[in-house]
Amino acid sequence: MSDACFHELFKRHPDNPIIQTKNVPYPANSVFNAAATRIGDETLLLMRVEDRRGISHLTAARSPNGVTDWIVDSKPTLLPCPDDYPEEIWGIEDPRITRMDELDLWAVVYTAYSRTGPLVSLATTRDFEKFARMGIIMPPEDKDAALFPVRFDGRWAMLHRPVTAFAGVGAHIWLSFSPDMKHWGDHQVVIPARKGGWWDADKIGLSPPPLRTAKGWMILYHGVRTTAGGCIYRLGLALLDLNDPTRVLARSDEWIFAPEKSYEMTGDVDKVVFPCGWVAEEDQVRLYYGGADKCIALATGRISEMLGWLETHNQQDRRLWG
Ligand code: BMA
């Protein structure tokens, strides 16, 4: 299908990229892959900032409308703390924020870059100034994790992406449960990577946290296609049952968003769109994504259009997956 007849579900903001290294008030190599939430009337991004050694930390930016007038913290908001948390030796990356109304706090799940590979860590906060670290919650190699905002039969739930040979070759999206957010079990693959020529063959991962809709939990995930010219990070949709997120109600056949613009095609890592946050206001969603591991961009979509599109692009016949 040509671009001309593909109805874009997410429209890029004309002022993209909305945040670049020059907007960070201290020296940095890149700013990208930001988590997002609402805090009062403001939109808050918790951005991955890579310093000029190559080590990442997290810095908050706040905007009254989620589009312009960003005020970026004058210094790093959450730095790696390898003295107390040795797994953070090579930085902290790619956060996902979930608002936990029951606990009146935000949970921030992030990748800690340890000597033995990436793993999943958790911190909580009530103000994005002070954070309470809970340490490692998934051992290496694991990343692309986010919590659901509610419990299921009394247990918290988390999507994540371990790399293990357990479910065959490939990196798949798993679902795990916990009584306390610290101890996790009942692990299961919920969305496997497809194989062969698929856009999401062999390696996929959750992008922003699951988004509650009337028809199910909307999942936006990235698929990593390996080509002779390098990797391409594209995005697709899935829908999980509202009461039982182990049930996949729909999964898109085609990708819905792919690197096209110069700020997505060229950067520290070319051909990457990598969202870690979205903010919904009624039917509208603002999607914040990293462009080519260099900058932050914004695209907007409608939940009703995503749900409608999934109905006609639901591909669940596993025989075709490989
Ligand atoms: C993934 C993560 C992301 C990054 C992407 C493309 O594995 O490390 O932080 O944006 O690769 O380089």
JSON list of N, CA and C in Angstrom, two decimals, residues 2-76:
[
{"chain": "A", "resi": 2, "resn": "SER", "atom": "N", "xyz": [0.60, 2.19, -0.85]},
{"chain": "A", "resi": 2, "resn": "SER", "atom": "CA", "xyz": [1.48, 3.37, -0.92]},
{"chain": "A", "resi": 2, "resn": "SER", "atom": "C", "xyz": [1.13, 4.32, 0.22]},
{"chain": "A", "resi": 3, "resn": "ASP", "atom": "N", "xyz": [2.06, 5.22, 0.51]},
{"chain": "A", "resi": 3, "resn": "ASP", "atom": "CA", "xyz": [1.81, 6.21, 1.55]},
{"chain": "A", "resi": 3, "resn": "ASP", "atom": "C", "xyz": [0.54, 6.99, 1.26]},
{"chain": "A", "resi": 4, "resn": "ALA", "atom": "N", "xyz": [0.29, 7.21, -0.03]},
{"chain": "A", "resi": 4, "resn": "ALA", "atom": "CA", "xyz": [-0.83, 8.08, -0.41]},
{"chain": "A", "resi": 4, "resn": "ALA", "atom": "C", "xyz": [-2.16, 7.52, 0.05]},
{"chain": "A", "resi": 5, "resn": "CYS", "atom": "N", "xyz": [-2.30, 6.19, 0.10]},
{"chain": "A", "resi": 5, "resn": "CYS", "atom": "CA", "xyz": [-3.60, 5.68, 0.51]},
{"chain": "A", "resi": 5, "resn": "CYS", "atom": "C", "xyz": [-3.59, 5.13, 1.94]},
{"chain": "A", "resi": 6, "resn": "PHE", "atom": "N", "xyz": [-2.48, 5.26, 2.64]},
{"chain": "A", "resi": 6, "resn": "PHE", "atom": "CA", "xyz": [-2.49, 4.82, 4.03]},
{"chain": "A", "resi": 6, "resn": "PHE", "atom": "C", "xyz": [-2.98, 5.97, 4.90]},
{"chain": "A", "resi": 7, "resn": "HIS", "atom": "N", "xyz": [-4.07, 5.71, 5.65]},
{"chain": "A", "resi": 7, "resn": "HIS", "atom": "CA", "xyz": [-4.61, 6.74, 6.54]},
{"chain": "A", "resi": 7, "resn": "HIS", "atom": "C", "xyz": [-3.77, 6.74, 7.82]},
{"chain": "A", "resi": 8, "resn": "GLU", "atom": "N", "xyz": [-3.03, 7.81, 8.04]},
{"chain": "A", "resi": 8, "resn": "GLU", "atom": "CA", "xyz": [-2.13, 7.85, 9.20]},
{"chain": "A", "resi": 8, "resn": "GLU", "atom": "C", "xyz": [-2.90, 7.95, 10.50]},
{"chain": "A", "resi": 9, "resn": "LEU", "atom": "N", "xyz": [-2.64, 7.03, 11.42]},
{"chain": "A", "resi": 9, "resn": "LEU", "atom": "CA", "xyz": [-3.31, 7.08, 12.72]},
{"chain": "A", "resi": 9, "resn": "LEU", "atom": "C", "xyz": [-2.69, 8.13, 13.62]},
{"chain": "A", "resi": 10, "resn": "PHE", "atom": "N", "xyz": [-1.38, 8.35, 13.47]},
{"chain": "A", "resi": 10, "resn": "PHE", "atom": "CA", "xyz": [-0.70, 9.37, 14.27]},
{"chain": "A", "resi": 10, "resn": "PHE", "atom": "C", "xyz": [-0.14, 10.43, 13.34]},
{"chain": "A", "resi": 11, "resn": "LYS", "atom": "N", "xyz": [-0.45, 11.69, 13.67]},
{"chain": "A", "resi": 11, "resn": "LYS", "atom": "CA", "xyz": [0.03, 12.81, 12.84]},
{"chain": "A", "resi": 11, "resn": "LYS", "atom": "C", "xyz": [1.15, 13.54, 13.58]},
{"chain": "A", "resi": 12, "resn": "ARG", "atom": "N", "xyz": [2.24, 13.73, 12.88]},
{"chain": "A", "resi": 12, "resn": "ARG", "atom": "CA", "xyz": [3.39, 14.41, 13.47]},
{"chain": "A", "resi": 12, "resn": "ARG", "atom": "C", "xyz": [3.09, 15.88, 13.70]},
{"chain": "A", "resi": 13, "resn": "HIS", "atom": "N", "xyz": [3.61, 16.42, 14.79]},
{"chain": "A", "resi": 13, "resn": "HIS", "atom": "CA", "xyz": [3.45, 17.85, 15.04]},
{"chain": "A", "resi": 13, "resn": "HIS", "atom": "C", "xyz": [4.36, 18.63, 14.09]},
{"chain": "A", "resi": 14, "resn": "PRO", "atom": "N", "xyz": [3.84, 19.73, 13.52]},
{"chain": "A", "resi": 14, "resn": "PRO", "atom": "CA", "xyz": [4.66, 20.47, 12.54]},
{"chain": "A", "resi": 14, "resn": "PRO", "atom": "C", "xyz": [5.94, 21.06, 13.13]},
{"chain": "A", "resi": 15, "resn": "ASP", "atom": "N", "xyz": [5.98, 21.27, 14.45]},
{"chain": "A", "resi": 15, "resn": "ASP", "atom": "CA", "xyz": [7.19, 21.86, 15.06]},
{"chain": "A", "resi": 15, "resn": "ASP", "atom": "C", "xyz": [8.19, 20.80, 15.53]},
{"chain": "A", "resi": 16, "resn": "ASN", "atom": "N", "xyz": [8.00, 19.56, 15.13]},
{"chain": "A", "resi": 16, "resn": "ASN", "atom": "CA", "xyz": [8.95, 18.51, 15.52]},
{"chain": "A", "resi": 16, "resn": "ASN", "atom": "C", "xyz": [10.35, 18.81, 15.03]},
{"chain": "A", "resi": 17, "resn": "PRO", "atom": "N", "xyz": [11.38, 18.39, 15.76]},
{"chain": "A", "resi": 17, "resn": "PRO", "atom": "CA", "xyz": [11.32, 17.78, 17.08]},
{"chain": "A", "resi": 17, "resn": "PRO", "atom": "C", "xyz": [11.02, 18.83, 18.16]},
{"chain": "A", "resi": 18, "resn": "ILE", "atom": "N", "xyz": [10.21, 18.46, 19.14]},
{"chain": "A", "resi": 18, "resn": "ILE", "atom": "CA", "xyz": [9.77, 19.47, 20.11]},
{"chain": "A", "resi": 18, "resn": "ILE", "atom": "C", "xyz": [10.83, 19.73, 21.18]},
{"chain": "A", "resi": 19, "resn": "ILE", "atom": "N", "xyz": [11.71, 18.76, 21.43]},
{"chain": "A", "resi": 19, "resn": "ILE", "atom": "CA", "xyz": [12.79, 18.97, 22.40]},
{"chain": "A", "resi": 19, "resn": "ILE", "atom": "C", "xyz": [14.07, 18.38, 21.82]},
{"chain": "A", "resi": 20, "resn": "GLN", "atom": "N", "xyz": [15.12, 19.20, 21.88]},
{"chain": "A", "resi": 20, "resn": "GLN", "atom": "CA", "xyz": [16.43, 18.78, 21.37]},
{"chain": "A", "resi": 20, "resn": "GLN", "atom": "C", "xyz": [17.49, 19.06, 22.44]},
{"chain": "A", "resi": 21, "resn": "THR", "atom": "N", "xyz": [18.70, 18.62, 22.17]},
{"chain": "A", "resi": 21, "resn": "THR", "atom": "CA", "xyz": [19.79, 18.82, 23.13]},
{"chain": "A", "resi": 21, "resn": "THR", "atom": "C", "xyz": [19.94, 20.29, 23.50]},
{"chain": "A", "resi": 22, "resn": "LYS", "atom": "N", "xyz": [19.69, 21.18, 22.53]},
{"chain": "A", "resi": 22, "resn": "LYS", "atom": "CA", "xyz": [19.87, 22.62, 22.83]},
{"chain": "A", "resi": 22, "resn": "LYS", "atom": "C", "xyz": [18.86, 23.12, 23.87]},
{"chain": "A", "resi": 23, "resn": "ASN", "atom": "N", "xyz": [17.78, 22.37, 24.11]},
{"chain": "A", "resi": 23, "resn": "ASN", "atom": "CA", "xyz": [16.80, 22.75, 25.12]},
{"chain": "A", "resi": 23, "resn": "ASN", "atom": "C", "xyz": [17.16, 22.26, 26.52]},
{"chain": "A", "resi": 24, "resn": "VAL", "atom": "N", "xyz": [18.19, 21.43, 26.62]},
{"chain": "A", "resi": 24, "resn": "VAL", "atom": "CA", "xyz": [18.63, 20.93, 27.93]},
{"chain": "A", "resi": 24, "resn": "VAL", "atom": "C", "xyz": [19.62, 21.95, 28.48]},
{"chain": "A", "resi": 25, "resn": "PRO", "atom": "N", "xyz": [19.38, 22.47, 29.70]},
{"chain": "A", "resi": 25, "resn": "PRO", "atom": "CA", "xyz": [20.19, 23.59, 30.19]},
{"chain": "A", "resi": 25, "resn": "PRO", "atom": "C", "xyz": [21.57, 23.20, 30.73]},
{"chain": "A", "resi": 26, "resn": "TYR", "atom": "N", "xyz": [22.10, 22.09, 30.31]},
{"chain": "A", "resi": 26, "resn": "TYR", "atom": "CA", "xyz": [23.48, 21.70, 30.68]},
{"chain": "A", "resi": 26, "resn": "TYR", "atom": "C", "xyz": [23.99, 20.81, 29.56]},
{"chain": "A", "resi": 27, "resn": "PRO", "atom": "N", "xyz": [25.32, 20.61, 29.47]},
{"chain": "A", "resi": 27, "resn": "PRO", "atom": "CA", "xyz": [25.86, 19.85, 28.34]},
{"chain": "A", "resi": 27, "resn": "PRO", "atom": "C", "xyz": [25.32, 18.43, 28.26]},
{"chain": "A", "resi": 28, "resn": "ALA", "atom": "N", "xyz": [24.92, 18.03, 27.07]},
{"chain": "A", "resi": 28, "resn": "ALA", "atom": "CA", "xyz": [24.37, 16.68, 26.87]},
{"chain": "A", "resi": 28, "resn": "ALA", "atom": "C", "xyz": [24.65, 16.26, 25.43]},
{"chain": "A", "resi": 29, "resn": "ASN", "atom": "N", "xyz": [24.71, 14.97, 25.20]},
{"chain": "A", "resi": 29, "resn": "ASN", "atom": "CA", "xyz": [24.87, 14.46, 23.83]},
{"chain": "A", "resi": 29, "resn": "ASN", "atom": "C", "xyz": [23.53, 14.34, 23.13]},
{"chain": "A", "resi": 30, "resn": "SER", "atom": "N", "xyz": [22.50, 13.89, 23.87]},
{"chain": "A", "resi": 30, "resn": "SER", "atom": "CA", "xyz": [21.20, 13.62, 23.24]},
{"chain": "A", "resi": 30, "resn": "SER", "atom": "C", "xyz": [20.11, 13.61, 24.30]},
{"chain": "A", "resi": 31, "resn": "VAL", "atom": "N", "xyz": [18.87, 13.87, 23.86]},
{"chain": "A", "resi": 31, "resn": "VAL", "atom": "CA", "xyz": [17.71, 13.79, 24.74]},
{"chain": "A", "resi": 31, "resn": "VAL", "atom": "C", "xyz": [16.62, 13.07, 23.95]},
{"chain": "A", "resi": 32, "resn": "PHE", "atom": "N", "xyz": [16.08, 11.96, 24.50]},
{"chain": "A", "resi": 32, "resn": "PHE", "atom": "CA", "xyz": [15.19, 11.12, 23.70]},
{"chain": "A", "resi": 32, "resn": "PHE", "atom": "C", "xyz": [14.39, 10.20, 24.61]},
{"chain": "A", "resi": 33, "resn": "ASN", "atom": "N", "xyz": [13.57, 9.33, 24.05]},
{"chain": "A", "resi": 33, "resn": "ASN", "atom": "CA", "xyz": [12.86, 8.25, 24.75]},
{"chain": "A", "resi": 33, "resn": "ASN", "atom": "C", "xyz": [12.29, 8.67, 26.11]},
{"chain": "A", "resi": 34, "resn": "ALA", "atom": "N", "xyz": [11.33, 9.62, 26.08]},
{"chain": "A", "resi": 34, "resn": "ALA", "atom": "CA", "xyz": [10.80, 10.19, 27.30]},
{"chain": "A", "resi": 34, "resn": "ALA", "atom": "C", "xyz": [9.51, 9.50, 27.73]},
{"chain": "A", "resi": 35, "resn": "ALA", "atom": "N", "xyz": [9.38, 9.25, 29.04]},
{"chain": "A", "resi": 35, "resn": "ALA", "atom": "CA", "xyz": [8.11, 8.85, 29.63]},
{"chain": "A", "resi": 35, "resn": "ALA", "atom": "C", "xyz": [7.23, 10.08, 29.76]},
{"chain": "A", "resi": 36, "resn": "ALA", "atom": "N", "xyz": [5.91, 9.89, 29.90]},
{"chain": "A", "resi": 36, "resn": "ALA", "atom": "CA", "xyz": [5.01, 11.04, 29.98]},
{"chain": "A", "resi": 36, "resn": "ALA", "atom": "C", "xyz": [3.88, 10.77, 30.95]},
{"chain": "A", "resi": 37, "resn": "THR", "atom": "N", "xyz": [3.42, 11.85, 31.61]},
{"chain": "A", "resi": 37, "resn": "THR", "atom": "CA", "xyz": [2.23, 11.75, 32.46]},
{"chain": "A", "resi": 37, "resn": "THR", "atom": "C", "xyz": [1.66, 13.14, 32.64]},
{"chain": "A", "resi": 38, "resn": "ARG", "atom": "N", "xyz": [0.47, 13.20, 33.22]},
{"chain": "A", "resi": 38, "resn": "ARG", "atom": "CA", "xyz": [-0.10, 14.49, 33.62]},
{"chain": "A", "resi": 38, "resn": "ARG", "atom": "C", "xyz": [0.15, 14.67, 35.11]},
{"chain": "A", "resi": 39, "resn": "ILE", "atom": "N", "xyz": [0.53, 15.88, 35.50]},
{"chain": "A", "resi": 39, "resn": "ILE", "atom": "CA", "xyz": [0.69, 16.18, 36.92]},
{"chain": "A", "resi": 39, "resn": "ILE", "atom": "C", "xyz": [0.00, 17.52, 37.13]},
{"chain": "A", "resi": 40, "resn": "GLY", "atom": "N", "xyz": [-1.16, 17.48, 37.80]},
{"chain": "A", "resi": 40, "resn": "GLY", "atom": "CA", "xyz": [-2.02, 18.67, 37.86]},
{"chain": "A", "resi": 40, "resn": "GLY", "atom": "C", "xyz": [-2.47, 19.03, 36.46]},
{"chain": "A", "resi": 41, "resn": "ASP", "atom": "N", "xyz": [-2.33, 20.31, 36.12]},
{"chain": "A", "resi": 41, "resn": "ASP", "atom": "CA", "xyz": [-2.73, 20.76, 34.78]},
{"chain": "A", "resi": 41, "resn": "ASP", "atom": "C", "xyz": [-1.61, 20.59, 33.76]},
{"chain": "A", "resi": 42, "resn": "GLU", "atom": "N", "xyz": [-0.43, 20.18, 34.22]},
{"chain": "A", "resi": 42, "resn": "GLU", "atom": "CA", "xyz": [0.72, 20.15, 33.32]},
{"chain": "A", "resi": 42, "resn": "GLU", "atom": "C", "xyz": [0.96, 18.76, 32.74]},
{"chain": "A", "resi": 43, "resn": "THR", "atom": "N", "xyz": [1.72, 18.75, 31.65]},
{"chain": "A", "resi": 43, "resn": "THR", "atom": "CA", "xyz": [2.26, 17.49, 31.13]},
{"chain": "A", "resi": 43, "resn": "THR", "atom": "C", "xyz": [3.71, 17.41, 31.57]},
{"chain": "A", "resi": 44, "resn": "LEU", "atom": "N", "xyz": [4.10, 16.27, 32.09]},
{"chain": "A", "resi": 44, "resn": "LEU", "atom": "CA", "xyz": [5.48, 16.07, 32.52]},
{"chain": "A", "resi": 44, "resn": "LEU", "atom": "C", "xyz": [6.12, 14.99, 31.65]},
{"chain": "A", "resi": 45, "resn": "LEU", "atom": "N", "xyz": [7.28, 15.29, 31.14]},
{"chain": "A", "resi": 45, "resn": "LEU", "atom": "CA", "xyz": [8.09, 14.28, 30.47]},
{"chain": "A", "resi": 45, "resn": "LEU", "atom": "C", "xyz": [9.27, 13.95, 31.36]},
{"chain": "A", "resi": 46, "resn": "LEU", "atom": "N", "xyz": [9.58, 12.67, 31.47]},
{"chain": "A", "resi": 46, "resn": "LEU", "atom": "CA", "xyz": [10.81, 12.25, 32.14]},
{"chain": "A", "resi": 46, "resn": "LEU", "atom": "C", "xyz": [11.70, 11.73, 31.03]},
{"chain": "A", "resi": 47, "resn": "MET", "atom": "N", "xyz": [12.69, 12.56, 30.66]},
{"chain": "A", "resi": 47, "resn": "MET", "atom": "CA", "xyz": [13.43, 12.34, 29.42]},
{"chain": "A", "resi": 47, "resn": "MET", "atom": "C", "xyz": [14.73, 11.58, 29.70]},
{"chain": "A", "resi": 48, "resn": "ARG", "atom": "N", "xyz": [15.08, 10.73, 28.79]},
{"chain": "A", "resi": 48, "resn": "ARG", "atom": "CA", "xyz": [16.40, 10.13, 28.85]},
{"chain": "A", "resi": 48, "resn": "ARG", "atom": "C", "xyz": [17.40, 11.12, 28.27]},
{"chain": "A", "resi": 49, "resn": "VAL", "atom": "N", "xyz": [18.37, 11.50, 29.07]},
{"chain": "A", "resi": 49, "resn": "VAL", "atom": "CA", "xyz": [19.43, 12.39, 28.59]},
{"chain": "A", "resi": 49, "resn": "VAL", "atom": "C", "xyz": [20.74, 11.61, 28.64]},
{"chain": "A", "resi": 50, "resn": "GLU", "atom": "N", "xyz": [21.40, 11.53, 27.51]},
{"chain": "A", "resi": 50, "resn": "GLU", "atom": "CA", "xyz": [22.71, 10.86, 27.49]},
{"chain": "A", "resi": 50, "resn": "GLU", "atom": "C", "xyz": [23.78, 11.93, 27.59]},
{"chain": "A", "resi": 51, "resn": "ASP", "atom": "N", "xyz": [24.66, 11.79, 28.58]},
{"chain": "A", "resi": 51, "resn": "ASP", "atom": "CA", "xyz": [25.68, 12.81, 28.77]},
{"chain": "A", "resi": 51, "resn": "ASP", "atom": "C", "xyz": [26.84, 12.59, 27.81]},
{"chain": "A", "resi": 52, "resn": "ARG", "atom": "N", "xyz": [27.84, 13.42, 27.92]},
{"chain": "A", "resi": 52, "resn": "ARG", "atom": "CA", "xyz": [28.92, 13.40, 26.94]},
{"chain": "A", "resi": 52, "resn": "ARG", "atom": "C", "xyz": [30.00, 12.37, 27.29]},
{"chain": "A", "resi": 53, "resn": "ARG", "atom": "N", "xyz": [29.67, 11.49, 28.25]},
{"chain": "A", "resi": 53, "resn": "ARG", "atom": "CA", "xyz": [30.49, 10.28, 28.45]},
{"chain": "A", "resi": 53, "resn": "ARG", "atom": "C", "xyz": [29.82, 9.09, 27.78]},
{"chain": "A", "resi": 54, "resn": "GLY", "atom": "N", "xyz": [28.48, 9.21, 27.52]},
{"chain": "A", "resi": 54, "resn": "GLY", "atom": "CA", "xyz": [27.71, 8.08, 26.98]},
{"chain": "A", "resi": 54, "resn": "GLY", "atom": "C", "xyz": [26.81, 7.43, 28.02]},
{"chain": "A", "resi": 55, "resn": "ILE", "atom": "N", "xyz": [26.76, 8.03, 29.23]},
{"chain": "A", "resi": 55, "resn": "ILE", "atom": "CA", "xyz": [25.96, 7.47, 30.33]},
{"chain": "A", "resi": 55, "resn": "ILE", "atom": "C", "xyz": [24.65, 8.25, 30.41]},
{"chain": "A", "resi": 56, "resn": "SER", "atom": "N", "xyz": [23.52, 7.55, 30.53]},
{"chain": "A", "resi": 56, "resn": "SER", "atom": "CA", "xyz": [22.22, 8.21, 30.55]},
{"chain": "A", "resi": 56, "resn": "SER", "atom": "C", "xyz": [21.69, 8.42, 31.96]},
{"chain": "A", "resi": 57, "resn": "HIS", "atom": "N", "xyz": [20.93, 9.53, 32.12]},
{"chain": "A", "resi": 57, "resn": "HIS", "atom": "CA", "xyz": [20.17, 9.80, 33.34]},
{"chain": "A", "resi": 57, "resn": "HIS", "atom": "C", "xyz": [18.79, 10.30, 32.92]},
{"chain": "A", "resi": 58, "resn": "LEU", "atom": "N", "xyz": [17.94, 10.64, 33.89]},
{"chain": "A", "resi": 58, "resn": "LEU", "atom": "CA", "xyz": [16.58, 11.09, 33.57]},
{"chain": "A", "resi": 58, "resn": "LEU", "atom": "C", "xyz": [16.38, 12.53, 34.03]},
{"chain": "A", "resi": 59, "resn": "THR", "atom": "N", "xyz": [15.75, 13.32, 33.19]},
{"chain": "A", "resi": 59, "resn": "THR", "atom": "CA", "xyz": [15.50, 14.72, 33.52]},
{"chain": "A", "resi": 59, "resn": "THR", "atom": "C", "xyz": [14.06, 15.08, 33.16]},
{"chain": "A", "resi": 60, "resn": "ALA", "atom": "N", "xyz": [13.40, 15.81, 34.07]},
{"chain": "A", "resi": 60, "resn": "ALA", "atom": "CA", "xyz": [12.00, 16.17, 33.89]},
{"chain": "A", "resi": 60, "resn": "ALA", "atom": "C", "xyz": [11.86, 17.46, 33.09]},
{"chain": "A", "resi": 61, "resn": "ALA", "atom": "N", "xyz": [10.81, 17.51, 32.26]},
{"chain": "A", "resi": 61, "resn": "ALA", "atom": "CA", "xyz": [10.41, 18.72, 31.55]},
{"chain": "A", "resi": 61, "resn": "ALA", "atom": "C", "xyz": [8.92, 18.88, 31.73]},
{"chain": "A", "resi": 62, "resn": "ARG", "atom": "N", "xyz": [8.48, 20.12, 31.95]},
{"chain": "A", "resi": 62, "resn": "ARG", "atom": "CA", "xyz": [7.05, 20.36, 32.20]},
{"chain": "A", "resi": 62, "resn": "ARG", "atom": "C", "xyz": [6.52, 21.39, 31.22]},
{"chain": "A", "resi": 63, "resn": "SER", "atom": "N", "xyz": [5.27, 21.19, 30.77]},
{"chain": "A", "resi": 63, "resn": "SER", "atom": "CA", "xyz": [4.65, 22.12, 29.81]},
{"chain": "A", "resi": 63, "resn": "SER", "atom": "C", "xyz": [3.18, 22.29, 30.18]},
{"chain": "A", "resi": 64, "resn": "PRO", "atom": "N", "xyz": [2.65, 23.51, 30.03]},
{"chain": "A", "resi": 64, "resn": "PRO", "atom": "CA", "xyz": [1.23, 23.71, 30.34]},
{"chain": "A", "resi": 64, "resn": "PRO", "atom": "C", "xyz": [0.29, 23.04, 29.34]},
{"chain": "A", "resi": 65, "resn": "ASN", "atom": "N", "xyz": [0.76, 22.81, 28.11]},
{"chain": "A", "resi": 65, "resn": "ASN", "atom": "CA", "xyz": [-0.14, 22.26, 27.08]},
{"chain": "A", "resi": 65, "resn": "ASN", "atom": "C", "xyz": [0.39, 20.96, 26.47]},
{"chain": "A", "resi": 66, "resn": "GLY", "atom": "N", "xyz": [1.55, 20.52, 26.92]},
{"chain": "A", "resi": 66, "resn": "GLY", "atom": "CA", "xyz": [2.11, 19.27, 26.40]},
{"chain": "A", "resi": 66, "resn": "GLY", "atom": "C", "xyz": [2.74, 19.40, 25.03]},
{"chain": "A", "resi": 67, "resn": "VAL", "atom": "N", "xyz": [2.82, 20.62, 24.53]},
{"chain": "A", "resi": 67, "resn": "VAL", "atom": "CA", "xyz": [3.35, 20.83, 23.18]},
{"chain": "A", "resi": 67, "resn": "VAL", "atom": "C", "xyz": [4.49, 21.85, 23.18]},
{"chain": "A", "resi": 68, "resn": "THR", "atom": "N", "xyz": [4.24, 23.00, 23.84]},
{"chain": "A", "resi": 68, "resn": "THR", "atom": "CA", "xyz": [5.23, 24.10, 23.82]},
{"chain": "A", "resi": 68, "resn": "THR", "atom": "C", "xyz": [5.57, 24.51, 25.25]},
{"chain": "A", "resi": 69, "resn": "ASP", "atom": "N", "xyz": [6.47, 25.49, 25.33]},
{"chain": "A", "resi": 69, "resn": "ASP", "atom": "CA", "xyz": [6.84, 26.14, 26.61]},
{"chain": "A", "resi": 69, "resn": "ASP", "atom": "C", "xyz": [7.34, 25.14, 27.65]},
{"chain": "A", "resi": 70, "resn": "TRP", "atom": "N", "xyz": [8.17, 24.23, 27.21]},
{"chain": "A", "resi": 70, "resn": "TRP", "atom": "CA", "xyz": [8.73, 23.23, 28.13]},
{"chain": "A", "resi": 70, "resn": "TRP", "atom": "C", "xyz": [9.72, 23.90, 29.07]},
{"chain": "A", "resi": 71, "resn": "ILE", "atom": "N", "xyz": [9.60, 23.59, 30.34]},
{"chain": "A", "resi": 71, "resn": "ILE", "atom": "CA", "xyz": [10.61, 24.03, 31.32]},
{"chain": "A", "resi": 71, "resn": "ILE", "atom": "C", "xyz": [11.34, 22.78, 31.77]},
{"chain": "A", "resi": 72, "resn": "VAL", "atom": "N", "xyz": [12.62, 22.75, 31.45]},
{"chain": "A", "resi": 72, "resn": "VAL", "atom": "CA", "xyz": [13.44, 21.56, 31.71]},
{"chain": "A", "resi": 72, "resn": "VAL", "atom": "C", "xyz": [14.18, 21.78, 33.02]},
{"chain": "A", "resi": 73, "resn": "ASP", "atom": "N", "xyz": [14.21, 20.77, 33.89]},
{"chain": "A", "resi": 73, "resn": "ASP", "atom": "CA", "xyz": [14.95, 20.89, 35.15]},
{"chain": "A", "resi": 73, "resn": "ASP", "atom": "C", "xyz": [16.38, 21.37, 34.86]},
{"chain": "A", "resi": 74, "resn": "SER", "atom": "N", "xyz": [16.89, 22.22, 35.73]},
{"chain": "A", "resi": 74, "resn": "SER", "atom": "CA", "xyz": [18.20, 22.84, 35.46]},
{"chain": "A", "resi": 74, "resn": "SER", "atom": "C", "xyz": [19.35, 21.86, 35.66]},
{"chain": "A", "resi": 75, "resn": "LYS", "atom": "N", "xyz": [19.08, 20.75, 36.34]},
{"chain": "A", "resi": 75, "resn": "LYS", "atom": "CA", "xyz": [20.11, 19.71, 36.50]},
{"chain": "A", "resi": 75, "resn": "LYS", "atom": "C", "xyz": [19.41, 18.35, 36.43]},
{"chain": "A", "resi": 76, "resn": "PRO", "atom": "N", "xyz": [20.18, 17.26, 36.30]},
{"chain": "A", "resi": 76, "resn": "PRO", "atom": "CA", "xyz": [19.54, 15.94, 36.19]},
{"chain": "A", "resi": 76, "resn": "PRO", "atom": "C", "xyz": [18.56, 15.69, 37.33]}
]
